[in-house]
Amino acid sequence: IDESVPPQTLTSRTLEGLAEYIKSGKASRIVVMTGAGISTSAGIPDFRSPETGLYANLARLNLPYAEAVFDISFFRENPEPFYTLAHELYPGKYRPTITHSFIRLLHDKGLLLTLFTQNIDCLEREAGVPDDKIVEAHGSFARQSCIECKQPYPEDDIKRHIAAKEIPRCHHCKGLVKPEIVFFGEQLPQAFFENRTLPMHSDLCIVMGTSLTVQPFASLPGATRERTPRVLINKERVGGLGNSADDVLLLGDCDDGVKRLAEACGWLEELEKLWAET
Ligand code: APR
C-alpha cells in the first residue's frame, strides 16, 4: 500500500495504532491464522524455511520430492518416511511458545472469535485454547484411523508403534493406519468449510508464522471485510498482507512480535505469567 492512502479504521498502520484499536474495545472478535512458524521456537522445525525447514531436511528419507512425506498416494506405497517424521513430531514432547499463550490470552479476554491453524502439533490445545475455538485446518495427531476400512485405531496402540518406529496396521483389515492429518490429495476437515466465512464477521485478523502457500487455507486472510485491520506477525511478508489500507506488518520473530503487541496493550505481565504456568 502506498503511504499516501490513509487507513480507514486504524489511526495509523503501526503497533501503536493497532494497540489503540484493541484497547478501544473495537477488536472484540479476533480471528487468528497460524502456521508452523509459531512452533519453531518450541523446537519443531517449520516446512519451508531454508536450511532449518523440514522440506530441506527430508532428503535423508530419500523422498522423490519433499512434500511426498505428506502425500496420500506416496504413503500407500511407502509409509516409512511419514512414520519416521511422526516419531519426531508426535505431540507430547514439546512445550507451547509464548505465541501460543498469546492466543490463549486473547481467549481469556473474550476477544478470540476463532483460531485457524495449519499446525498438527496440538500446542494450541496445550496452551489452553479451548477446542471449540480451534479449527485444525490440516487435521492433527488427535485421532487416527485405517485408510482402507476407515476403522478408528486406538491412540495407545499408535503411540506405542510410533515410539517403537513400527508401522501400525489396522486390527480389522491389516490396512495402513494414518493420523487424521490432511495429506496432499485429501479433503480438509468439515470444520474448515463450516467456519471459513468467519473472517467476514471479525473486526481484527492476526496472521502468524505461515508462508500462506497452501490453499485453501491461504485464502482466509482475504476473506475479511475491507475495513477490518489485519496484522502479519512473521519473519517475512507473505500473501497479500500489507496491501490493504488497514494492514499492519510486524515483521520478525513471532515471539518478539506478540510480546511487543502485548506490551503496547498493557498485557505483557499477564502474558508472561500465563506462559510461565504452561
Ligand atoms: N517467527 C516468525 N515467523 C517465522 C518463525 C518465527 N520464529 N519461524 C518461521 N517463520 C515463518 C517463515 O518465514 C515462513 O514464512 O513462518 C513461515 C512458515 O512457513 P511454512 O514453513 O511454509 O509453514 P506453513 O505456512 O505452516 O506451511 C503450510 O504446508 O506442508 C504443508 O500441511 C503443511 O500445514 C503445512 C502447510
XYZ file of C-alpha atoms and ligand atoms in Angstrom:
314
model
C 0.000 0.000 0.000
C 1.423 3.404 -0.723
C 1.807 5.648 2.304
C -0.476 8.320 0.788
C -3.503 6.031 1.287
C -4.739 6.654 4.860
C -6.081 3.748 6.974
C -9.906 3.615 7.210
C -10.163 2.038 10.665
C -6.812 2.419 12.449
C -5.349 5.811 13.321
C -2.046 4.534 11.912
C -0.683 1.317 10.395
C 1.659 0.854 13.344
C 1.907 -1.201 16.522
C 0.645 1.848 18.451
C -2.314 2.312 16.086
C -3.134 -1.389 16.460
C -2.871 -1.334 20.284
C -5.073 1.786 20.416
C -7.685 -0.043 18.307
C -7.562 -3.134 20.574
C -7.713 -1.060 23.788
C -10.691 0.889 22.399
C -12.723 -2.344 22.635
C -13.492 -2.299 18.904
C -11.460 -5.504 18.320
C -13.813 -7.855 20.158
C -13.977 -10.590 17.513
C -10.430 -11.526 16.551
C -9.632 -14.294 14.075
C -6.121 -15.731 14.288
C -4.466 -17.717 11.461
C -1.278 -19.605 12.208
C 1.322 -21.892 10.648
C 4.462 -23.777 11.585
C 6.410 -20.578 12.269
C 4.729 -20.205 15.682
C 6.115 -23.571 16.837
C 9.728 -23.241 15.655
C 10.845 -21.734 18.972
C 9.301 -24.803 20.672
C 11.831 -26.892 18.734
C 9.547 -28.063 15.918
C 11.005 -27.155 12.512
C 8.725 -25.399 10.023
C 8.418 -26.678 6.462
C 9.874 -24.122 4.096
C 12.497 -22.081 5.920
C 15.754 -22.593 4.009
C 18.298 -24.739 5.957
C 16.112 -25.423 9.009
C 12.767 -26.274 7.358
C 11.546 -29.866 7.277
C 11.451 -29.937 3.499
C 15.130 -29.010 3.363
C 15.959 -31.834 5.769
C 13.855 -34.725 4.499
C 16.477 -35.621 1.886
C 17.665 -38.291 4.344
C 14.349 -40.064 3.817
C 15.143 -40.287 0.056
C 11.762 -38.959 -0.988
C 11.058 -38.285 -4.687
C 10.178 -34.724 -3.569
C 9.893 -33.315 -0.025
C 6.103 -32.937 0.158
C 5.737 -36.649 -0.712
C 6.054 -37.274 3.018
C 2.507 -35.895 3.306
C 1.198 -37.312 0.011
C -1.529 -39.945 0.344
C -0.602 -41.934 -2.780
C 3.077 -41.983 -1.794
C 2.093 -43.012 1.765
C 0.195 -46.053 0.413
C 3.364 -47.096 -1.427
C 5.778 -46.334 1.368
C 4.590 -45.234 4.845
C 8.161 -45.332 6.203
C 9.141 -41.674 5.686
C 5.951 -40.372 7.289
C 6.339 -42.594 10.349
C 9.984 -41.572 10.715
C 8.795 -37.976 10.784
C 5.866 -38.828 13.082
C 8.374 -40.174 15.592
C 9.978 -36.710 15.685
C 6.789 -34.638 15.521
C 4.423 -36.620 17.771
C 2.788 -34.301 20.367
C 3.816 -34.561 23.985
C 7.494 -33.774 23.648
C 7.142 -30.018 23.082
C 6.012 -27.056 25.188
C 3.795 -24.285 23.788
C 5.538 -20.999 22.948
C 4.636 -17.563 24.272
C 2.893 -17.044 20.917
C 0.558 -19.950 21.735
C -0.049 -18.344 25.152
C -0.855 -15.024 23.453
C -3.704 -16.735 21.556
C -4.908 -18.245 24.863
C -4.751 -14.750 26.427
C -6.994 -13.376 23.649
C -9.477 -16.131 24.542
C -9.230 -15.386 28.275
C -10.045 -11.751 27.469
C -13.138 -12.828 25.495
C -11.635 -11.458 22.258
C -10.953 -14.686 20.302
C -13.605 -15.486 17.701
C -11.663 -18.412 16.179
C -8.150 -19.735 15.684
C -7.478 -21.291 12.291
C -4.287 -23.326 12.497
C -2.388 -25.352 9.897
C -0.300 -26.983 12.604
C -0.618 -30.617 13.665
C 1.354 -30.292 16.903
C -1.683 -29.587 19.146
C 0.331 -26.907 21.008
C -2.623 -24.512 20.848
C -4.685 -27.002 22.876
C -1.823 -27.493 25.312
C -1.629 -23.694 25.757
C -5.268 -23.778 26.870
C -7.104 -22.523 23.786
C -10.488 -24.312 24.067
C -11.357 -26.969 21.494
C -14.445 -25.100 20.267
C -12.276 -22.101 19.331
C -9.750 -24.082 17.236
C -10.141 -25.050 13.584
C -7.342 -27.511 12.749
C -7.474 -26.943 9.001
C -4.891 -29.637 8.262
C -6.135 -32.080 10.898
C -3.863 -33.218 13.715
C -2.466 -36.225 15.535
C -5.526 -36.104 17.818
C -7.210 -39.057 16.037
C -6.096 -41.910 13.698
C -7.870 -44.457 11.524
C -7.360 -47.081 8.841
C -7.049 -45.582 5.365
C -8.752 -48.678 3.863
C -11.709 -49.600 6.106
C -11.779 -46.246 8.000
C -11.972 -48.040 11.389
C -10.679 -45.796 14.213
C -7.379 -47.002 15.675
C -6.568 -46.913 19.401
C -4.409 -43.983 20.485
C -2.201 -46.003 22.808
C -1.509 -48.502 20.025
C -0.334 -45.821 17.590
C 1.725 -44.153 20.333
C 3.443 -47.477 21.042
C 4.121 -48.145 17.353
C 5.451 -44.621 16.695
C 7.695 -44.797 19.760
C 9.000 -48.179 18.579
C 9.396 -46.855 14.995
C 6.974 -49.516 13.726
C 4.252 -49.111 11.110
C 0.797 -49.564 12.721
C -1.622 -51.829 10.838
C -5.426 -51.927 11.157
C -6.646 -54.613 13.607
C -9.530 -55.416 11.274
C -8.234 -55.372 7.713
C -4.427 -55.002 8.088
C -4.680 -51.733 6.122
C -2.355 -48.803 6.798
C -3.239 -46.595 9.756
C -2.779 -42.824 9.458
C -3.312 -39.992 11.912
C -6.078 -37.668 10.712
C -3.563 -35.203 9.345
C -4.662 -33.800 5.986
C -2.301 -35.153 3.351
C -1.887 -33.613 -0.078
C -4.663 -35.179 -2.130
C -7.068 -35.365 0.821
C -10.076 -33.234 1.700
C -9.772 -30.707 4.542
C -11.957 -31.378 7.614
C -15.615 -30.352 7.502
C -14.894 -27.865 10.321
C -12.758 -25.818 7.909
C -15.570 -25.388 5.398
C -18.130 -24.695 8.142
C -16.001 -21.882 9.597
C -14.226 -20.409 6.570
C -16.655 -17.463 6.387
C -15.944 -16.384 9.986
C -13.199 -13.886 8.972
C -16.072 -11.918 7.360
C -17.524 -11.386 10.855
C -14.250 -10.452 12.531
C -13.013 -6.997 13.459
C -9.315 -7.926 13.603
C -7.316 -10.610 11.775
C -3.920 -11.747 13.117
C -1.758 -13.893 10.786
C 1.328 -15.500 12.352
C 4.097 -17.898 11.338
C 2.870 -19.014 7.935
C 4.097 -18.696 4.353
C 0.460 -18.738 3.142
C 1.488 -21.053 0.312
C -1.107 -23.819 0.754
C -4.713 -23.391 -0.411
C -7.476 -23.175 0.636
C -6.057 -22.015 4.000
C -4.076 -19.242 2.284
C -7.339 -17.582 1.181
C -8.535 -16.979 4.758
C -6.862 -13.576 5.342
C -8.522 -12.344 2.121
C -11.955 -13.292 3.474
C -12.094 -10.357 5.917
C -14.089 -7.194 5.250
C -12.156 -4.394 3.618
C -12.285 -2.201 6.765
C -11.069 -4.994 9.087
C -7.484 -4.385 10.203
C -5.094 -7.305 9.560
C -1.728 -7.757 11.209
C 1.053 -10.042 9.967
C 3.494 -11.241 12.636
C 6.007 -13.171 10.541
C 9.668 -13.234 9.573
C 8.789 -12.300 6.003
C 5.979 -10.627 4.106
C 3.550 -13.238 2.782
C 0.242 -13.398 0.936
C -1.334 -10.025 0.184
C -0.654 -8.789 3.726
C 0.472 -5.185 3.605
C -1.568 -4.252 0.539
C -4.765 -3.133 2.322
C -5.296 0.253 3.960
C -5.568 -1.206 7.473
C -2.789 -3.815 7.269
C -0.039 -3.698 9.875
C 3.260 -5.541 9.338
C 5.175 -6.664 12.445
C 7.996 -8.451 10.638
C 10.426 -10.562 12.653
C 10.256 -13.354 15.197
C 6.658 -14.019 16.276
C 7.532 -14.455 19.972
C 9.057 -10.951 19.929
C 6.100 -9.625 17.924
C 3.459 -10.892 20.356
C 5.460 -9.584 23.328
C 5.662 -6.124 21.711
C 1.927 -6.161 20.928
C 1.052 -7.410 24.443
C 3.246 -4.681 25.968
C 1.574 -1.976 23.840
C -1.804 -3.276 25.083
C -0.658 -3.350 28.726
C -0.850 -7.153 28.832
C 2.824 -8.167 28.933
C 2.978 -9.173 32.602
C -0.241 -11.183 32.296
C 1.073 -12.886 29.145
C 4.411 -13.847 30.679
C 2.677 -15.180 33.800
C 0.291 -17.243 31.668
C 3.155 -18.685 29.636
C 5.220 -19.426 32.753
C 2.299 -21.553 34.029
C 2.018 -23.519 30.762
N 8.804 -16.158 13.846
C 8.097 -15.637 12.806
N 7.970 -16.261 11.602
C 8.576 -17.457 11.470
C 9.321 -18.068 12.510
C 9.410 -17.363 13.738
N 10.092 -17.862 14.771
N 9.802 -19.265 12.038
C 9.374 -19.384 10.761
N 8.647 -18.301 10.413
C 7.929 -18.052 9.150
C 8.707 -18.427 7.914
O 9.472 -17.305 7.464
C 7.577 -18.756 6.941
O 7.060 -17.577 6.332
O 6.805 -18.900 9.183
C 6.505 -19.334 7.857
C 6.480 -20.854 7.860
O 6.042 -21.266 6.585
P 5.990 -22.835 6.230
O 7.249 -23.473 6.661
O 5.562 -22.935 4.789
O 4.842 -23.407 7.171
P 3.281 -23.312 6.930
O 2.911 -21.979 6.321
O 2.627 -23.693 8.196
O 3.011 -24.481 5.836
C 1.677 -24.663 5.429
O 2.299 -26.645 4.205
O 3.375 -28.665 4.034
C 2.182 -28.073 4.276
O 0.481 -29.017 5.515
C 1.723 -28.413 5.662
O 0.437 -27.043 7.175
C 1.587 -27.051 6.335
C 1.412 -26.112 5.164
